[in-house]
Amino acid sequence: MSAPIRKKRIAILISGRGSNMVSLIEAARAPDYPAEIVLVLSNRPDAAGLVRAREAGIPASAIDHKAFPDRARFDAALQAELEAAGVELIVLAGFMRILTDAFVEAWAGRMINIHPSLLPLFKGTHTHERALEAGVRLHGCTVHYVVPELDAGPIVAQAAVPVLPGDDADTLSARVIVQEHRLYPAALALIAGGGAVLDGGRVRFTAQERDAGAAILSL
Ligand code: GRF
């Protein structure tokens, strides 16, 4: 019998519906998945994702940012919860709160995010509208490490979708989110399992993972 793998302890931070969170929770049910979701936190008490996490048996709580006088004190409360749960890696999934540089630096190399565009294009919000305005033929999503500059950290994995004639922001975002739900669990597995490593501000893959093309999801 092979030894059980040591799973990385993950916290997912959300602000809303949590569909990416659900895809990660489902992927992490596999016995050979290299990460376990130990905690879900939301800065919004009304986030629908909190209910979905609890239904899946994951401890989930809200730390309402409105209850704190400034970002630093909100981040300190977050940090206390993460430490108490022995979290090793933070996964942002629709977390809509800017974190302080100090918090981001404390978690450097241990915090990832998913962004709904092919970075470095369309950082920030309203990515689908902006992709349509720009007339790009390909759009998609990116998993990246978090650095203090917004949506600028080292890229782990990307998935592309076509932009089709007649698309509006809703049809395009619906096409992208399907890929987000595939990409994020794959990217987290790469990181937690050691298949992707940070190396001088870029993400490098082990030979095995590179051969498998694990970081690119095709059209
Ligand atoms: C996703 O589109 C993600 O890329 C972005 O916020 C959205 C979150 O959706 N960062 P959900 O809460 O995971 O459904």
PDB file of C-alpha atoms and ligand atoms in Angstrom:
ATOM      1  CA  MET A   1       0.000   0.000   0.000  1.00  0.00           C
ATOM      2  CA  SER A   2       1.363   3.451  -0.885  1.00  0.00           C
ATOM      3  CA  ALA A   3       1.710   6.050   1.863  1.00  0.00           C
ATOM      4  CA  PRO A   4      -1.118   8.609   2.032  1.00  0.00           C
ATOM      5  CA  ILE A   5      -0.110  11.902   0.350  1.00  0.00           C
ATOM      6  CA  ARG A   6       0.389  14.928   2.566  1.00  0.00           C
ATOM      7  CA  LYS A   7      -2.295  17.367   1.551  1.00  0.00           C
ATOM      8  CA  LYS A   8      -1.661  21.115   1.663  1.00  0.00           C
ATOM      9  CA  ARG A   9      -4.088  22.963   3.932  1.00  0.00           C
ATOM     10  CA  ILE A  10      -6.062  25.497   1.900  1.00  0.00           C
ATOM     11  CA  ALA A  11      -8.300  28.434   2.824  1.00  0.00           C
ATOM     12  CA  ILE A  12     -10.581  29.825   0.119  1.00  0.00           C
ATOM     13  CA  LEU A  13     -11.526  33.503   0.398  1.00  0.00           C
ATOM     14  CA  ILE A  14     -14.752  34.575  -1.272  1.00  0.00           C
ATOM     15  CA  SER A  15     -17.118  37.531  -1.455  1.00  0.00           C
ATOM     16  CA  GLY A  16     -20.012  36.188  -3.491  1.00  0.00           C
ATOM     17  CA  ARG A  17     -21.659  33.163  -5.071  1.00  0.00           C
ATOM     18  CA  GLY A  18     -18.585  30.930  -4.787  1.00  0.00           C
ATOM     19  CA  SER A  19     -18.886  28.854  -7.951  1.00  0.00           C
ATOM     20  CA  ASN A  20     -15.098  28.549  -8.253  1.00  0.00           C
ATOM     21  CA  MET A  21     -14.983  27.591  -4.586  1.00  0.00           C
ATOM     22  CA  VAL A  22     -17.448  24.763  -5.256  1.00  0.00           C
ATOM     23  CA  SER A  23     -15.322  23.455  -8.124  1.00  0.00           C
ATOM     24  CA  LEU A  24     -12.287  23.425  -5.825  1.00  0.00           C
ATOM     25  CA  ILE A  25     -14.156  21.701  -2.998  1.00  0.00           C
ATOM     26  CA  GLU A  26     -15.371  19.036  -5.433  1.00  0.00           C
ATOM     27  CA  ALA A  27     -11.911  18.453  -6.916  1.00  0.00           C
ATOM     28  CA  ALA A  28     -10.383  18.208  -3.455  1.00  0.00           C
ATOM     29  CA  ARG A  29     -12.670  15.281  -2.593  1.00  0.00           C
ATOM     30  CA  ALA A  30     -10.499  12.992  -4.732  1.00  0.00           C
ATOM     31  CA  PRO A  31      -8.246  10.911  -2.477  1.00  0.00           C
ATOM     32  CA  ASP A  32      -5.162  11.691  -4.581  1.00  0.00           C
ATOM     33  CA  TYR A  33      -5.792  15.457  -4.813  1.00  0.00           C
ATOM     34  CA  PRO A  34      -2.795  17.164  -3.160  1.00  0.00           C
ATOM     35  CA  ALA A  35      -4.780  19.796  -1.243  1.00  0.00           C
ATOM     36  CA  GLU A  36      -7.617  19.888   1.265  1.00  0.00           C
ATOM     37  CA  ILE A  37      -9.981  22.791   1.810  1.00  0.00           C
ATOM     38  CA  VAL A  38      -9.954  23.404   5.557  1.00  0.00           C
ATOM     39  CA  LEU A  39     -11.637  26.786   5.712  1.00  0.00           C
ATOM     40  CA  VAL A  40     -13.765  29.222   3.708  1.00  0.00           C
ATOM     41  CA  LEU A  41     -13.842  32.880   4.724  1.00  0.00           C
ATOM     42  CA  SER A  42     -15.891  35.735   3.308  1.00  0.00           C
ATOM     43  CA  ASN A  43     -15.633  39.458   3.934  1.00  0.00           C
ATOM     44  CA  ARG A  44     -19.375  39.638   3.242  1.00  0.00           C
ATOM     45  CA  PRO A  45     -21.740  37.904   5.669  1.00  0.00           C
ATOM     46  CA  ASP A  46     -24.384  37.595   2.919  1.00  0.00           C
ATOM     47  CA  ALA A  47     -22.119  35.757   0.464  1.00  0.00           C
ATOM     48  CA  ALA A  48     -24.088  32.847  -0.994  1.00  0.00           C
ATOM     49  CA  GLY A  49     -20.875  30.841  -1.134  1.00  0.00           C
ATOM     50  CA  LEU A  50     -20.790  30.560   2.673  1.00  0.00           C
ATOM     51  CA  VAL A  51     -23.972  28.483   2.611  1.00  0.00           C
ATOM     52  CA  ARG A  52     -22.643  26.330  -0.212  1.00  0.00           C
ATOM     53  CA  ALA A  53     -19.391  25.693   1.689  1.00  0.00           C
ATOM     54  CA  ARG A  54     -21.237  24.650   4.847  1.00  0.00           C
ATOM     55  CA  GLU A  55     -23.492  22.358   2.805  1.00  0.00           C
ATOM     56  CA  ALA A  56     -20.301  20.712   1.578  1.00  0.00           C
ATOM     57  CA  GLY A  57     -19.138  20.232   5.177  1.00  0.00           C
ATOM     58  CA  ILE A  58     -16.392  22.874   5.112  1.00  0.00           C
ATOM     59  CA  PRO A  59     -16.045  25.277   8.074  1.00  0.00           C
ATOM     60  CA  ALA A  60     -17.081  28.676   6.718  1.00  0.00           C
ATOM     61  CA  SER A  61     -17.377  32.045   8.383  1.00  0.00           C
ATOM     62  CA  ALA A  62     -17.659  35.720   7.628  1.00  0.00           C
ATOM     63  CA  ILE A  63     -15.295  38.427   8.771  1.00  0.00           C
ATOM     64  CA  ASP A  64     -17.320  41.512   7.931  1.00  0.00           C
ATOM     65  CA  HIS A  65     -14.901  44.155   6.703  1.00  0.00           C
ATOM     66  CA  LYS A  66     -17.395  46.862   7.687  1.00  0.00           C
ATOM     67  CA  ALA A  67     -16.792  45.980  11.340  1.00  0.00           C
ATOM     68  CA  PHE A  68     -13.161  47.115  11.134  1.00  0.00           C
ATOM     69  CA  PRO A  69     -11.876  50.699  11.128  1.00  0.00           C
ATOM     70  CA  ASP A  70      -9.215  50.062   8.472  1.00  0.00           C
ATOM     71  CA  ARG A  71      -7.766  47.476   6.105  1.00  0.00           C
ATOM     72  CA  ALA A  72      -4.881  46.594   8.412  1.00  0.00           C
ATOM     73  CA  ARG A  73      -7.195  45.556  11.232  1.00  0.00           C
ATOM     74  CA  PHE A  74      -9.431  43.550   8.901  1.00  0.00           C
ATOM     75  CA  ASP A  75      -6.364  41.765   7.540  1.00  0.00           C
ATOM     76  CA  ALA A  76      -5.159  41.053  11.093  1.00  0.00           C
ATOM     77  CA  ALA A  77      -8.478  39.355  11.860  1.00  0.00           C
ATOM     78  CA  LEU A  78      -8.143  37.328   8.658  1.00  0.00           C
ATOM     79  CA  GLN A  79      -4.597  36.355   9.596  1.00  0.00           C
ATOM     80  CA  ALA A  80      -5.706  35.155  13.040  1.00  0.00           C
ATOM     81  CA  GLU A  81      -8.337  32.834  11.512  1.00  0.00           C
ATOM     82  CA  LEU A  82      -5.882  31.500   8.948  1.00  0.00           C
ATOM     83  CA  GLU A  83      -3.250  30.773  11.568  1.00  0.00           C
ATOM     84  CA  ALA A  84      -5.757  29.118  13.893  1.00  0.00           C
ATOM     85  CA  ALA A  85      -6.712  26.730  11.071  1.00  0.00           C
ATOM     86  CA  GLY A  86      -3.090  25.973  10.144  1.00  0.00           C
ATOM     87  CA  VAL A  87      -3.580  27.264   6.598  1.00  0.00           C
ATOM     88  CA  GLU A  88      -0.606  26.860   4.257  1.00  0.00           C
ATOM     89  CA  LEU A  89      -1.960  28.348   1.024  1.00  0.00           C
ATOM     90  CA  ILE A  90      -4.667  30.960   0.370  1.00  0.00           C
ATOM     91  CA  VAL A  91      -6.884  30.660  -2.699  1.00  0.00           C
ATOM     92  CA  LEU A  92      -8.810  33.796  -3.654  1.00  0.00           C
ATOM     93  CA  ALA A  93     -12.010  32.965  -5.524  1.00  0.00           C
ATOM     94  CA  GLY A  94     -14.064  36.047  -6.272  1.00  0.00           C
ATOM     95  CA  PHE A  95     -12.676  37.818  -3.193  1.00  0.00           C
ATOM     96  CA  MET A  96     -13.458  41.472  -3.857  1.00  0.00           C
ATOM     97  CA  ARG A  97     -11.501  43.140  -1.071  1.00  0.00           C
ATOM     98  CA  ILE A  98      -8.098  44.746  -1.589  1.00  0.00           C
ATOM     99  CA  LEU A  99      -5.589  43.252   0.847  1.00  0.00           C
ATOM    100  CA  THR A 100      -2.819  45.360   2.394  1.00  0.00           C
ATOM    101  CA  ASP A 101       0.667  45.091   0.931  1.00  0.00           C
ATOM    102  CA  ALA A 102       1.866  43.794   4.311  1.00  0.00           C
ATOM    103  CA  PHE A 103      -0.633  40.923   4.231  1.00  0.00           C
ATOM    104  CA  VAL A 104       0.182  40.091   0.604  1.00  0.00           C
ATOM    105  CA  GLU A 105       3.903  40.133   1.346  1.00  0.00           C
ATOM    106  CA  ALA A 106       3.432  37.909   4.392  1.00  0.00           C
ATOM    107  CA  TRP A 107       1.764  35.358   2.096  1.00  0.00           C
ATOM    108  CA  ALA A 108       4.125  35.839  -0.875  1.00  0.00           C
ATOM    109  CA  GLY A 109       4.333  32.622  -2.874  1.00  0.00           C
ATOM    110  CA  ARG A 110       1.478  31.166  -0.818  1.00  0.00           C
ATOM    111  CA  MET A 111      -1.566  32.990  -2.236  1.00  0.00           C
ATOM    112  CA  ILE A 112      -3.178  32.588  -5.667  1.00  0.00           C
ATOM    113  CA  ASN A 113      -6.105  34.197  -7.478  1.00  0.00           C
ATOM    114  CA  ILE A 114      -8.214  33.546 -10.558  1.00  0.00           C
ATOM    115  CA  HIS A 115      -8.861  36.464 -12.887  1.00  0.00           C
ATOM    116  CA  PRO A 116     -11.398  36.419 -15.734  1.00  0.00           C
ATOM    117  CA  SER A 117      -9.106  37.496 -18.590  1.00  0.00           C
ATOM    118  CA  LEU A 118      -5.959  36.385 -20.341  1.00  0.00           C
ATOM    119  CA  LEU A 119      -3.527  38.436 -18.252  1.00  0.00           C
ATOM    120  CA  PRO A 120      -1.738  40.747 -18.680  1.00  0.00           C
ATOM    121  CA  LEU A 121      -4.716  41.985 -20.712  1.00  0.00           C
ATOM    122  CA  PHE A 122      -7.678  43.493 -18.879  1.00  0.00           C
ATOM    123  CA  LYS A 123      -6.514  43.748 -15.276  1.00  0.00           C
ATOM    124  CA  GLY A 124      -9.168  44.987 -12.859  1.00  0.00           C
ATOM    125  CA  THR A 125     -12.940  44.787 -13.266  1.00  0.00           C
ATOM    126  CA  HIS A 126     -15.433  44.499 -16.167  1.00  0.00           C
ATOM    127  CA  THR A 127     -13.050  42.254 -18.083  1.00  0.00           C
ATOM    128  CA  HIS A 128     -15.687  40.761 -20.401  1.00  0.00           C
ATOM    129  CA  GLU A 129     -17.059  44.150 -21.464  1.00  0.00           C
ATOM    130  CA  ARG A 130     -13.525  45.409 -22.083  1.00  0.00           C
ATOM    131  CA  ALA A 131     -12.570  42.334 -24.103  1.00  0.00           C
ATOM    132  CA  LEU A 132     -15.610  42.903 -26.325  1.00  0.00           C
ATOM    133  CA  GLU A 133     -14.799  46.597 -26.718  1.00  0.00           C
ATOM    134  CA  ALA A 134     -11.210  45.784 -27.671  1.00  0.00           C
ATOM    135  CA  GLY A 135     -12.382  43.320 -30.305  1.00  0.00           C
ATOM    136  CA  VAL A 136     -10.096  40.489 -29.195  1.00  0.00           C
ATOM    137  CA  ARG A 137     -10.791  37.102 -30.769  1.00  0.00           C
ATOM    138  CA  LEU A 138      -9.581  35.136 -27.765  1.00  0.00           C
ATOM    139  CA  HIS A 139     -10.468  35.727 -24.136  1.00  0.00           C
ATOM    140  CA  GLY A 140     -10.224  33.530 -21.062  1.00  0.00           C
ATOM    141  CA  CYS A 141      -8.996  33.257 -17.505  1.00  0.00           C
ATOM    142  CA  THR A 142      -5.728  33.184 -15.612  1.00  0.00           C
ATOM    143  CA  VAL A 143      -4.585  31.705 -12.316  1.00  0.00           C
ATOM    144  CA  HIS A 144      -1.726  33.750 -10.879  1.00  0.00           C
ATOM    145  CA  TYR A 145       0.195  34.293  -7.685  1.00  0.00           C
ATOM    146  CA  VAL A 146      -0.876  37.392  -5.782  1.00  0.00           C
ATOM    147  CA  VAL A 147       1.543  40.310  -5.478  1.00  0.00           C
ATOM    148  CA  PRO A 148       0.816  43.810  -4.154  1.00  0.00           C
ATOM    149  CA  GLU A 149       0.179  45.180  -7.669  1.00  0.00           C
ATOM    150  CA  LEU A 150      -3.351  44.175  -8.725  1.00  0.00           C
ATOM    151  CA  ASP A 151      -3.576  41.166 -11.105  1.00  0.00           C
ATOM    152  CA  ALA A 152       0.149  41.407 -11.863  1.00  0.00           C
ATOM    153  CA  GLY A 153       1.647  38.331 -10.186  1.00  0.00           C
ATOM    154  CA  PRO A 154       3.388  35.374 -11.835  1.00  0.00           C
ATOM    155  CA  ILE A 155       1.055  33.397 -14.097  1.00  0.00           C
ATOM    156  CA  VAL A 156       0.437  29.756 -13.189  1.00  0.00           C
ATOM    157  CA  ALA A 157      -2.096  28.617 -15.785  1.00  0.00           C
ATOM    158  CA  GLN A 158      -4.473  29.981 -18.413  1.00  0.00           C
ATOM    159  CA  ALA A 159      -7.489  28.825 -20.399  1.00  0.00           C
ATOM    160  CA  ALA A 160      -8.702  30.502 -23.587  1.00  0.00           C
ATOM    161  CA  VAL A 161     -12.131  30.707 -25.185  1.00  0.00           C
ATOM    162  CA  PRO A 162     -13.169  32.173 -28.541  1.00  0.00           C
ATOM    163  CA  VAL A 163     -15.062  35.458 -28.692  1.00  0.00           C
ATOM    164  CA  LEU A 164     -17.968  34.708 -31.019  1.00  0.00           C
ATOM    165  CA  PRO A 165     -19.990  37.051 -33.228  1.00  0.00           C
ATOM    166  CA  GLY A 166     -23.015  38.254 -31.313  1.00  0.00           C
ATOM    167  CA  ASP A 167     -21.429  37.764 -27.885  1.00  0.00           C
ATOM    168  CA  ASP A 168     -22.371  40.108 -25.088  1.00  0.00           C
ATOM    169  CA  ALA A 169     -20.747  40.245 -21.652  1.00  0.00           C
ATOM    170  CA  ASP A 170     -23.156  37.605 -20.330  1.00  0.00           C
ATOM    171  CA  THR A 171     -22.577  35.017 -23.047  1.00  0.00           C
ATOM    172  CA  LEU A 172     -18.841  35.611 -22.942  1.00  0.00           C
ATOM    173  CA  SER A 173     -18.595  35.374 -19.153  1.00  0.00           C
ATOM    174  CA  ALA A 174     -20.683  32.170 -19.237  1.00  0.00           C
ATOM    175  CA  ARG A 175     -18.136  30.671 -21.649  1.00  0.00           C
ATOM    176  CA  VAL A 176     -15.208  31.811 -19.493  1.00  0.00           C
ATOM    177  CA  ILE A 177     -16.587  30.567 -16.170  1.00  0.00           C
ATOM    178  CA  VAL A 178     -16.850  27.008 -17.499  1.00  0.00           C
ATOM    179  CA  GLN A 179     -13.105  27.167 -18.082  1.00  0.00           C
ATOM    180  CA  GLU A 180     -12.456  28.793 -14.690  1.00  0.00           C
ATOM    181  CA  HIS A 181     -14.066  25.785 -13.050  1.00  0.00           C
ATOM    182  CA  ARG A 182     -11.671  23.460 -14.894  1.00  0.00           C
ATOM    183  CA  LEU A 183      -8.585  25.627 -14.618  1.00  0.00           C
ATOM    184  CA  TYR A 184      -8.561  26.512 -10.930  1.00  0.00           C
ATOM    185  CA  PRO A 185      -8.596  22.943  -9.581  1.00  0.00           C
ATOM    186  CA  ALA A 186      -5.910  21.984 -12.124  1.00  0.00           C
ATOM    187  CA  ALA A 187      -3.717  24.944 -11.181  1.00  0.00           C
ATOM    188  CA  LEU A 188      -4.126  24.349  -7.451  1.00  0.00           C
ATOM    189  CA  ALA A 189      -3.142  20.703  -7.943  1.00  0.00           C
ATOM    190  CA  LEU A 190      -0.032  21.818  -9.828  1.00  0.00           C
ATOM    191  CA  ILE A 191       1.022  24.114  -6.998  1.00  0.00           C
ATOM    192  CA  ALA A 192       0.052  21.960  -4.023  1.00  0.00           C
ATOM    193  CA  GLY A 193       1.560  18.867  -5.610  1.00  0.00           C
ATOM    194  CA  GLY A 194       4.870  20.572  -6.408  1.00  0.00           C
ATOM    195  CA  GLY A 195       4.393  20.431 -10.188  1.00  0.00           C
ATOM    196  CA  ALA A 196       4.650  24.219 -10.421  1.00  0.00           C
ATOM    197  CA  VAL A 197       7.206  26.264  -8.511  1.00  0.00           C
ATOM    198  CA  LEU A 198       7.938  29.968  -8.271  1.00  0.00           C
ATOM    199  CA  ASP A 199      11.358  30.727  -9.663  1.00  0.00           C
ATOM    200  CA  GLY A 200      12.628  34.292 -10.000  1.00  0.00           C
ATOM    201  CA  GLY A 201       9.216  35.884 -10.450  1.00  0.00           C
ATOM    202  CA  ARG A 202       8.039  33.294 -13.008  1.00  0.00           C
ATOM    203  CA  VAL A 203       6.348  29.940 -12.564  1.00  0.00           C
ATOM    204  CA  ARG A 204       8.391  26.948 -13.662  1.00  0.00           C
ATOM    205  CA  PHE A 205       7.048  23.428 -14.169  1.00  0.00           C
ATOM    206  CA  THR A 206       8.641  20.141 -13.358  1.00  0.00           C
ATOM    207  CA  ALA A 207       9.502  18.157 -16.490  1.00  0.00           C
ATOM    208  CA  GLN A 208       6.607  15.759 -15.936  1.00  0.00           C
ATOM    209  CA  GLU A 209       3.991  18.490 -15.645  1.00  0.00           C
ATOM    210  CA  ARG A 210       5.394  20.420 -18.595  1.00  0.00           C
ATOM    211  CA  ASP A 211       5.117  17.370 -20.791  1.00  0.00           C
ATOM    212  CA  ALA A 212       1.521  16.949 -19.748  1.00  0.00           C
ATOM    213  CA  GLY A 213       0.728  20.542 -20.812  1.00  0.00           C
ATOM    214  CA  ALA A 214      -0.974  20.870 -17.453  1.00  0.00           C
ATOM    215  CA  ALA A 215      -1.017  24.649 -17.351  1.00  0.00           C
ATOM    216  CA  ILE A 216      -2.847  25.306 -20.592  1.00  0.00           C
ATOM    217  CA  LEU A 217      -6.436  24.411 -21.214  1.00  0.00           C
ATOM    218  CA  SER A 218      -7.372  24.497 -24.862  1.00  0.00           C
ATOM    219  CA  LEU A 219     -10.379  25.876 -26.699  1.00  0.00           C
TER     220      LEU A 219
HETATM  221  C1  GRF B   1     -14.937  34.818 -11.239  1.00  0.00           C
HETATM  222  O1  GRF B   1     -15.245  35.234 -12.535  1.00  0.00           O
HETATM  223  C2  GRF B   1     -13.486  35.066 -10.933  1.00  0.00           C
HETATM  224  O2  GRF B   1     -12.658  34.950 -12.045  1.00  0.00           O
HETATM  225  C3  GRF B   1     -13.495  36.476 -10.450  1.00  0.00           C
HETATM  226  O3  GRF B   1     -14.688  36.618  -9.728  1.00  0.00           O
HETATM  227  C4  GRF B   1     -15.636  35.663 -10.182  1.00  0.00           C
HETATM  228  C5  GRF B   1     -16.063  34.865  -9.001  1.00  0.00           C
HETATM  229  O4  GRF B   1     -17.117  34.003  -9.280  1.00  0.00           O
HETATM  230  N1  GRF B   1     -12.290  36.754  -9.687  1.00  0.00           N
HETATM  231  P1  GRF B   1     -17.525  32.889  -8.232  1.00  0.00           P
HETATM  232  O5  GRF B   1     -17.845  33.589  -6.927  1.00  0.00           O
HETATM  233  O6  GRF B   1     -16.390  31.936  -8.099  1.00  0.00           O
HETATM  234  O7  GRF B   1     -18.747  32.238  -8.813  1.00  0.00           O
END
